[in-house]
């Protein structure tokens, strides 16, 4: 293999001499890349060779308290240690472990040989916040890194290394990950020949000899040290590497002084140069040594209750991988690790082909496609000078053989690659693992509700709330988890009793998935209570206090009541009913009390699905809402012109609300109707409001033709204020536009009113007229146009005796100009026959 660099810098030459001297003193460094199978094998070989009495691992030192759980047989990767932020400025963080993670192999191998294992890094909450206020590391390239997914094993400096970029170009690798595979994961002699492209290669890295392991770890040391040399010391101090390395160096020195046996130190390779120079007393190590407090660090933190062992999934492991924190494609590398000396390429290709073919599409991949892809992968590896087939070789072979014609965007192939290369396996932790009891409670409740949480794959469920009690129970649990924002479930369609949307649909649709984020959120929430219900009650109590502090809002109070109802905390409804009643009594906003009344009526209608019990308490609240609405109705008449549309919409809504209350509850709604009628009769009321109310009363048949004509003539006829007339007309047509077509009295009155407008006023209000008539549907607009044309023709016929030849000539010119304009707009058929 080509050396990583032909000549080492003098500083690295000296570092290697120090490294060898430390080994003679019993301190053996294992510089690793996180989640690297090659590094994991090298670490295992080194531990077997050295047989250390202590294995020290990079990771917050409070994690040592979890070693008894990490080493139990019931713990099956992928798992992660979750550091919760608490009162610290830093975000929560994950420390993920796959079965091929070097740290995982180190701690399990230490347990097997009886060595003492310890985590030696700076506590998570003692690290500086580098998140730019968003939870994202300032220099991270990982778009998936959020406040809950920051990886404690970040390697972002390697991604920015000019040296590594240059190495990738030298080795003709497209990115850092391919370069890593090329230099480290794919070492060894396959034993294949050019004539045997499908031969099973011998994976010599699966059982590294001691010498091979040392060489690989030395090369990893060079790889990362070259990248580290590119960064200024001030940057490393501000980012937090130097404080962390100061503690790690101090802990290594403490163990070194306390034991006579060998020590193996497993850290991210980026830190190894600094640790070696600090421990060896080199001048370059002064920055790390001086960062330690003069009085020392004291005893390691116990860590009990500061970190939690949780299940992790391969999809999440992939999301925090890449150069954010180690290797990508956990599904692929898991297969490589499990295959031992065998080459997994054939099985990987078969699984991709099966997944594509089982997607029930036109794409069917057979054994010939798999064989062609296997041959292509082998030849690509040979062409690239690799001893074995690598990840990018397999992906390139799939691209060249599985993709037919122009179907590179095939969803089935993308899904198959995601399934095989990323994976969806969810790890396991001991049933009695230290975690807030609430996590176990939620898992029990979710499983009892018939929801699948065996893996992290997204699933959907459709709930028939009207006919199936079990579905109602499931809906309450899903609504509770959604309300607590733990990331488990999202309603995608169907009735939403809190917002009042989708109530006409029979089925409620949900998507859900049990991911590590769910457990992380639940652990965070455990600080508020010991059960889901207790936490929900605490949050509802805070919301109730906020309502009282922010003023009286009936609509917000009813929204809170609805939320309590849908999550099934019905024991708390009587108290909230009283709270809503108080807000209805005190709230003077018509918009707020109308929204409250509408939501209360919806809850009353869904009382069986929500199992609300005593429906009388909701009926009494609706009665209060009716009174509050009636009290606030007069404010509609005082609304300014800018709020005309809102006022008319409110009138329409109030009439519908009154009708539905009458129909569903039989409660007395006359106070609302009486106040609306009084508003119509007050001349000083908003013209738009009076117009809308006039139209709606006419629709109900409660206004005679004579009275309707008198009202319209009064508000639209000669002598009427033009501005108020246009607002009246707009409100009238907004509320009941069809009256213009089916009631001749309305048509004639509006026609006369428009005709009597002075020309200047007509032009001024033409945009408003257009908007008013815009409430008509297209078919109604066409009908209106026909009636107007007919009326115009009749007028023209009646007056044609007085027309001169000049009038006719001018008319022809105008007709042709109109026809030309209509044709330019694509409306040639509207012009009729051109003269």
CSV table of C-alpha atoms in Angstrom, one decimal, residues 458-705:
chain,number,residue,atom,x,y,z
A,458,UNK,CA,-42.0,4.3,10.7
A,459,UNK,CA,-45.4,2.8,10.7
A,460,UNK,CA,-49.0,4.0,10.4
A,461,UNK,CA,-52.3,3.2,12.1
A,462,UNK,CA,-55.9,4.0,11.2
A,463,UNK,CA,-58.3,4.5,14.0
A,464,UNK,CA,-62.1,4.1,13.9
A,465,UNK,CA,-63.1,6.3,16.8
A,466,UNK,CA,-66.8,5.9,16.2
A,467,UNK,CA,-67.2,2.2,16.5
A,468,UNK,CA,-64.1,0.7,18.2
A,469,UNK,CA,-63.4,1.4,21.9
A,470,UNK,CA,-59.9,0.0,21.6
A,471,UNK,CA,-59.1,2.5,18.9
A,472,UNK,CA,-60.3,5.3,21.2
A,473,UNK,CA,-57.9,4.2,23.8
A,474,UNK,CA,-55.1,4.1,21.3
A,475,UNK,CA,-56.0,7.6,20.1
A,476,UNK,CA,-55.8,9.0,23.6
A,477,UNK,CA,-52.3,7.5,24.1
A,478,UNK,CA,-51.1,8.9,20.8
A,479,UNK,CA,-52.6,12.3,21.5
A,480,UNK,CA,-50.9,12.3,24.9
A,481,UNK,CA,-47.5,11.5,23.4
A,482,UNK,CA,-48.0,14.1,20.7
A,483,UNK,CA,-49.0,16.7,23.3
A,484,UNK,CA,-45.8,15.9,25.3
A,485,UNK,CA,-43.7,16.4,22.2
A,486,UNK,CA,-41.6,13.2,22.6
A,487,UNK,CA,-41.4,12.6,18.9
A,488,UNK,CA,-43.2,9.3,18.8
A,489,UNK,CA,-46.4,10.0,16.9
A,490,UNK,CA,-47.9,12.5,14.5
A,491,UNK,CA,-51.5,12.7,13.4
A,492,UNK,CA,-51.6,13.0,9.6
A,493,UNK,CA,-55.4,13.1,8.9
A,494,UNK,CA,-58.8,12.7,10.4
A,495,UNK,CA,-60.6,14.4,13.3
A,496,UNK,CA,-58.5,16.9,15.3
A,497,UNK,CA,-60.8,17.8,18.2
A,498,UNK,CA,-58.4,20.4,19.5
A,499,UNK,CA,-58.2,22.6,16.4
A,500,UNK,CA,-61.6,21.5,15.1
A,501,UNK,CA,-60.3,20.4,11.7
A,502,UNK,CA,-61.2,17.2,9.9
A,503,UNK,CA,-64.2,16.4,12.1
A,504,UNK,CA,-66.2,15.2,9.1
A,505,UNK,CA,-63.8,12.3,8.5
A,506,UNK,CA,-64.5,8.9,10.0
A,507,UNK,CA,-60.9,7.6,10.5
A,508,UNK,CA,-58.0,9.2,12.4
A,509,UNK,CA,-54.7,8.5,10.7
A,510,UNK,CA,-51.3,8.4,12.6
A,511,UNK,CA,-47.7,7.7,11.8
A,512,UNK,CA,-45.4,6.6,14.6
A,513,UNK,CA,-41.9,5.2,15.2
A,514,UNK,CA,-40.0,4.3,18.4
A,515,UNK,CA,-36.5,5.9,17.9
A,516,UNK,CA,-33.7,6.9,20.2
A,517,UNK,CA,-35.0,10.4,20.2
A,518,UNK,CA,-38.2,9.2,21.8
A,519,UNK,CA,-36.3,7.7,24.7
A,520,UNK,CA,-34.1,10.8,24.9
A,521,UNK,CA,-37.2,13.1,25.1
A,522,UNK,CA,-38.8,10.9,27.7
A,523,UNK,CA,-35.7,11.0,29.8
A,524,UNK,CA,-35.7,14.7,29.5
A,525,UNK,CA,-39.4,14.9,30.5
A,526,UNK,CA,-38.8,12.7,33.5
A,527,UNK,CA,-37.6,15.7,35.4
A,528,UNK,CA,-41.2,16.9,35.4
A,529,UNK,CA,-42.8,13.8,36.8
A,530,UNK,CA,-42.7,10.0,37.1
A,531,UNK,CA,-45.4,9.2,34.6
A,532,UNK,CA,-46.9,10.5,31.4
A,533,UNK,CA,-50.1,11.5,33.1
A,534,UNK,CA,-48.2,13.3,35.9
A,535,UNK,CA,-46.1,15.3,33.4
A,536,UNK,CA,-49.2,16.1,31.3
A,537,UNK,CA,-51.0,17.4,34.4
A,538,UNK,CA,-48.0,19.5,35.3
A,539,UNK,CA,-47.9,21.1,31.8
A,540,UNK,CA,-51.6,21.7,31.8
A,541,UNK,CA,-51.3,23.4,35.2
A,542,UNK,CA,-48.6,25.7,33.8
A,543,UNK,CA,-50.8,26.5,30.8
A,544,UNK,CA,-53.7,27.3,33.1
A,545,UNK,CA,-51.5,29.7,35.1
A,546,UNK,CA,-50.3,31.3,31.9
A,547,UNK,CA,-54.0,31.9,30.9
A,548,UNK,CA,-54.7,33.6,34.2
A,549,UNK,CA,-51.5,35.8,33.9
A,550,UNK,CA,-52.0,36.8,30.2
A,551,UNK,CA,-55.6,37.9,30.5
A,552,UNK,CA,-59.0,36.3,29.9
A,553,UNK,CA,-59.1,34.3,26.6
A,554,UNK,CA,-62.1,32.0,26.3
A,555,UNK,CA,-60.8,30.4,23.1
A,556,UNK,CA,-57.5,29.5,24.7
A,557,UNK,CA,-59.2,28.1,27.8
A,558,UNK,CA,-61.4,25.9,25.6
A,559,UNK,CA,-58.4,24.8,23.6
A,560,UNK,CA,-56.8,23.7,26.9
A,561,UNK,CA,-60.0,21.9,27.9
A,562,UNK,CA,-60.1,20.1,24.5
A,563,UNK,CA,-56.5,19.0,24.9
A,564,UNK,CA,-57.2,17.6,28.3
A,565,UNK,CA,-60.2,15.8,26.8
A,566,UNK,CA,-58.4,14.2,23.9
A,567,UNK,CA,-55.6,12.8,26.0
A,568,UNK,CA,-58.1,11.1,28.3
A,569,UNK,CA,-57.4,13.0,31.6
A,570,UNK,CA,-61.2,13.3,32.2
A,571,UNK,CA,-60.8,13.5,36.0
A,572,UNK,CA,-59.5,17.0,35.5
A,573,UNK,CA,-62.3,18.2,33.3
A,574,UNK,CA,-64.7,19.5,36.0
A,575,UNK,CA,-62.1,21.9,37.2
A,576,UNK,CA,-61.3,23.1,33.7
A,577,UNK,CA,-65.0,23.5,33.0
A,578,UNK,CA,-65.1,26.0,35.8
A,579,UNK,CA,-62.0,27.8,34.4
A,580,UNK,CA,-63.6,28.0,30.9
A,581,UNK,CA,-66.8,29.4,32.5
A,582,UNK,CA,-64.8,32.1,34.2
A,583,UNK,CA,-63.1,33.1,31.0
A,584,UNK,CA,-66.4,33.2,29.1
A,585,UNK,CA,-67.8,35.5,31.7
A,586,UNK,CA,-64.8,37.9,31.5
A,587,UNK,CA,-63.8,37.8,27.8
A,588,UNK,CA,-65.2,40.7,25.8
A,589,UNK,CA,-63.7,39.7,22.5
A,590,UNK,CA,-66.3,38.4,20.1
A,591,UNK,CA,-63.8,36.5,18.0
A,592,UNK,CA,-62.5,34.7,21.1
A,593,UNK,CA,-65.9,33.8,22.6
A,594,UNK,CA,-67.2,32.8,19.2
A,595,UNK,CA,-64.2,30.4,18.7
A,596,UNK,CA,-64.8,29.1,22.2
A,597,UNK,CA,-68.5,28.4,21.5
A,598,UNK,CA,-67.7,26.6,18.2
A,599,UNK,CA,-65.1,24.4,19.9
A,600,UNK,CA,-67.4,23.6,22.8
A,601,UNK,CA,-70.1,22.6,20.4
A,602,UNK,CA,-67.6,20.3,18.6
A,603,UNK,CA,-66.6,18.7,21.9
A,604,UNK,CA,-70.3,18.2,22.7
A,605,UNK,CA,-70.8,16.5,19.3
A,606,UNK,CA,-67.8,14.2,19.9
A,607,UNK,CA,-68.7,13.4,23.5
A,608,UNK,CA,-69.1,9.6,22.8
A,609,UNK,CA,-65.8,9.3,20.9
A,610,UNK,CA,-64.0,11.2,23.6
A,611,UNK,CA,-65.9,9.5,26.4
A,612,UNK,CA,-66.5,12.8,28.2
A,613,UNK,CA,-69.1,11.4,30.6
A,614,UNK,CA,-71.3,14.2,31.9
A,615,UNK,CA,-72.3,16.0,28.8
A,616,UNK,CA,-74.4,18.4,30.8
A,617,UNK,CA,-71.4,20.3,31.9
A,618,UNK,CA,-70.5,21.1,28.2
A,619,UNK,CA,-74.1,22.0,27.5
A,620,UNK,CA,-73.9,24.6,30.4
A,621,UNK,CA,-70.7,26.0,28.9
A,622,UNK,CA,-72.3,26.3,25.5
A,623,UNK,CA,-75.2,28.2,27.1
A,624,UNK,CA,-72.6,30.5,28.7
A,625,UNK,CA,-70.9,30.9,25.3
A,626,UNK,CA,-74.2,31.9,23.7
A,627,UNK,CA,-74.7,34.6,26.4
A,628,UNK,CA,-71.1,35.9,25.9
A,629,UNK,CA,-71.5,36.0,22.1
A,630,UNK,CA,-74.8,37.9,22.4
A,631,UNK,CA,-73.1,40.4,24.7
A,632,UNK,CA,-70.3,41.0,22.3
A,633,UNK,CA,-72.3,41.1,19.0
A,634,UNK,CA,-72.8,44.9,19.1
A,635,UNK,CA,-69.0,45.4,18.7
A,636,UNK,CA,-69.5,44.2,15.1
A,637,UNK,CA,-71.3,47.4,14.2
A,638,UNK,CA,-68.3,49.4,15.3
A,639,UNK,CA,-65.7,47.7,13.2
A,640,UNK,CA,-63.8,49.8,10.7
A,641,UNK,CA,-63.9,49.4,6.9
A,642,UNK,CA,-60.6,47.5,6.9
A,643,UNK,CA,-62.3,44.8,9.0
A,644,UNK,CA,-65.4,44.5,6.8
A,645,UNK,CA,-64.5,41.0,5.5
A,646,UNK,CA,-63.8,39.7,9.0
A,647,UNK,CA,-67.1,41.2,10.3
A,648,UNK,CA,-69.2,39.6,7.5
A,649,UNK,CA,-67.4,36.2,8.0
A,650,UNK,CA,-68.2,36.4,11.7
A,651,UNK,CA,-71.9,37.1,11.0
A,652,UNK,CA,-72.1,34.1,8.8
A,653,UNK,CA,-70.3,32.0,11.4
A,654,UNK,CA,-72.6,33.2,14.2
A,655,UNK,CA,-75.7,32.3,12.3
A,656,UNK,CA,-74.4,28.9,11.5
A,657,UNK,CA,-73.4,28.4,15.1
A,658,UNK,CA,-76.8,29.4,16.4
A,659,UNK,CA,-78.5,27.0,14.0
A,660,UNK,CA,-76.2,24.1,15.0
A,661,UNK,CA,-76.7,24.8,18.7
A,662,UNK,CA,-80.4,24.8,18.3
A,663,UNK,CA,-80.3,21.6,16.3
A,664,UNK,CA,-77.8,19.6,18.5
A,665,UNK,CA,-78.6,20.8,22.0
A,666,UNK,CA,-82.0,22.6,21.9
A,667,UNK,CA,-80.6,25.5,23.9
A,668,UNK,CA,-82.1,28.9,23.6
A,669,UNK,CA,-80.1,30.9,20.9
A,670,UNK,CA,-82.5,33.8,20.6
A,671,UNK,CA,-80.2,36.2,22.5
A,672,UNK,CA,-77.7,36.0,19.6
A,673,UNK,CA,-80.4,36.2,16.9
A,674,UNK,CA,-82.0,39.2,18.7
A,675,UNK,CA,-78.7,41.1,18.9
A,676,UNK,CA,-78.0,40.5,15.3
A,677,UNK,CA,-81.4,41.8,14.2
A,678,UNK,CA,-80.9,44.9,16.5
A,679,UNK,CA,-77.6,45.5,14.8
A,680,UNK,CA,-79.3,45.4,11.4
A,681,UNK,CA,-81.8,48.0,12.4
A,682,UNK,CA,-79.2,50.5,13.7
A,683,UNK,CA,-78.5,52.9,10.8
A,684,UNK,CA,-75.1,53.9,12.3
A,685,UNK,CA,-73.8,50.3,12.2
A,686,UNK,CA,-71.1,49.3,9.8
A,687,UNK,CA,-72.6,49.3,6.3
A,688,UNK,CA,-71.0,46.0,5.5
A,689,UNK,CA,-72.5,44.4,8.6
A,690,UNK,CA,-76.0,45.8,7.8
A,691,UNK,CA,-75.6,44.6,4.2
A,692,UNK,CA,-74.7,41.1,5.3
A,693,UNK,CA,-77.5,40.9,7.8
A,694,UNK,CA,-80.0,42.2,5.3
A,695,UNK,CA,-79.0,39.5,2.8
A,696,UNK,CA,-79.2,36.7,5.4
A,697,UNK,CA,-82.6,37.9,6.7
A,698,UNK,CA,-83.8,37.9,3.1
A,699,UNK,CA,-82.5,34.4,2.6
A,700,UNK,CA,-84.5,33.2,5.6
A,701,UNK,CA,-87.7,34.8,4.1
A,702,UNK,CA,-88.1,37.0,7.1
A,703,UNK,CA,-88.1,40.2,5.0
A,704,UNK,CA,-91.0,41.0,2.6
A,705,UNK,CA,-90.2,42.1,-1.0
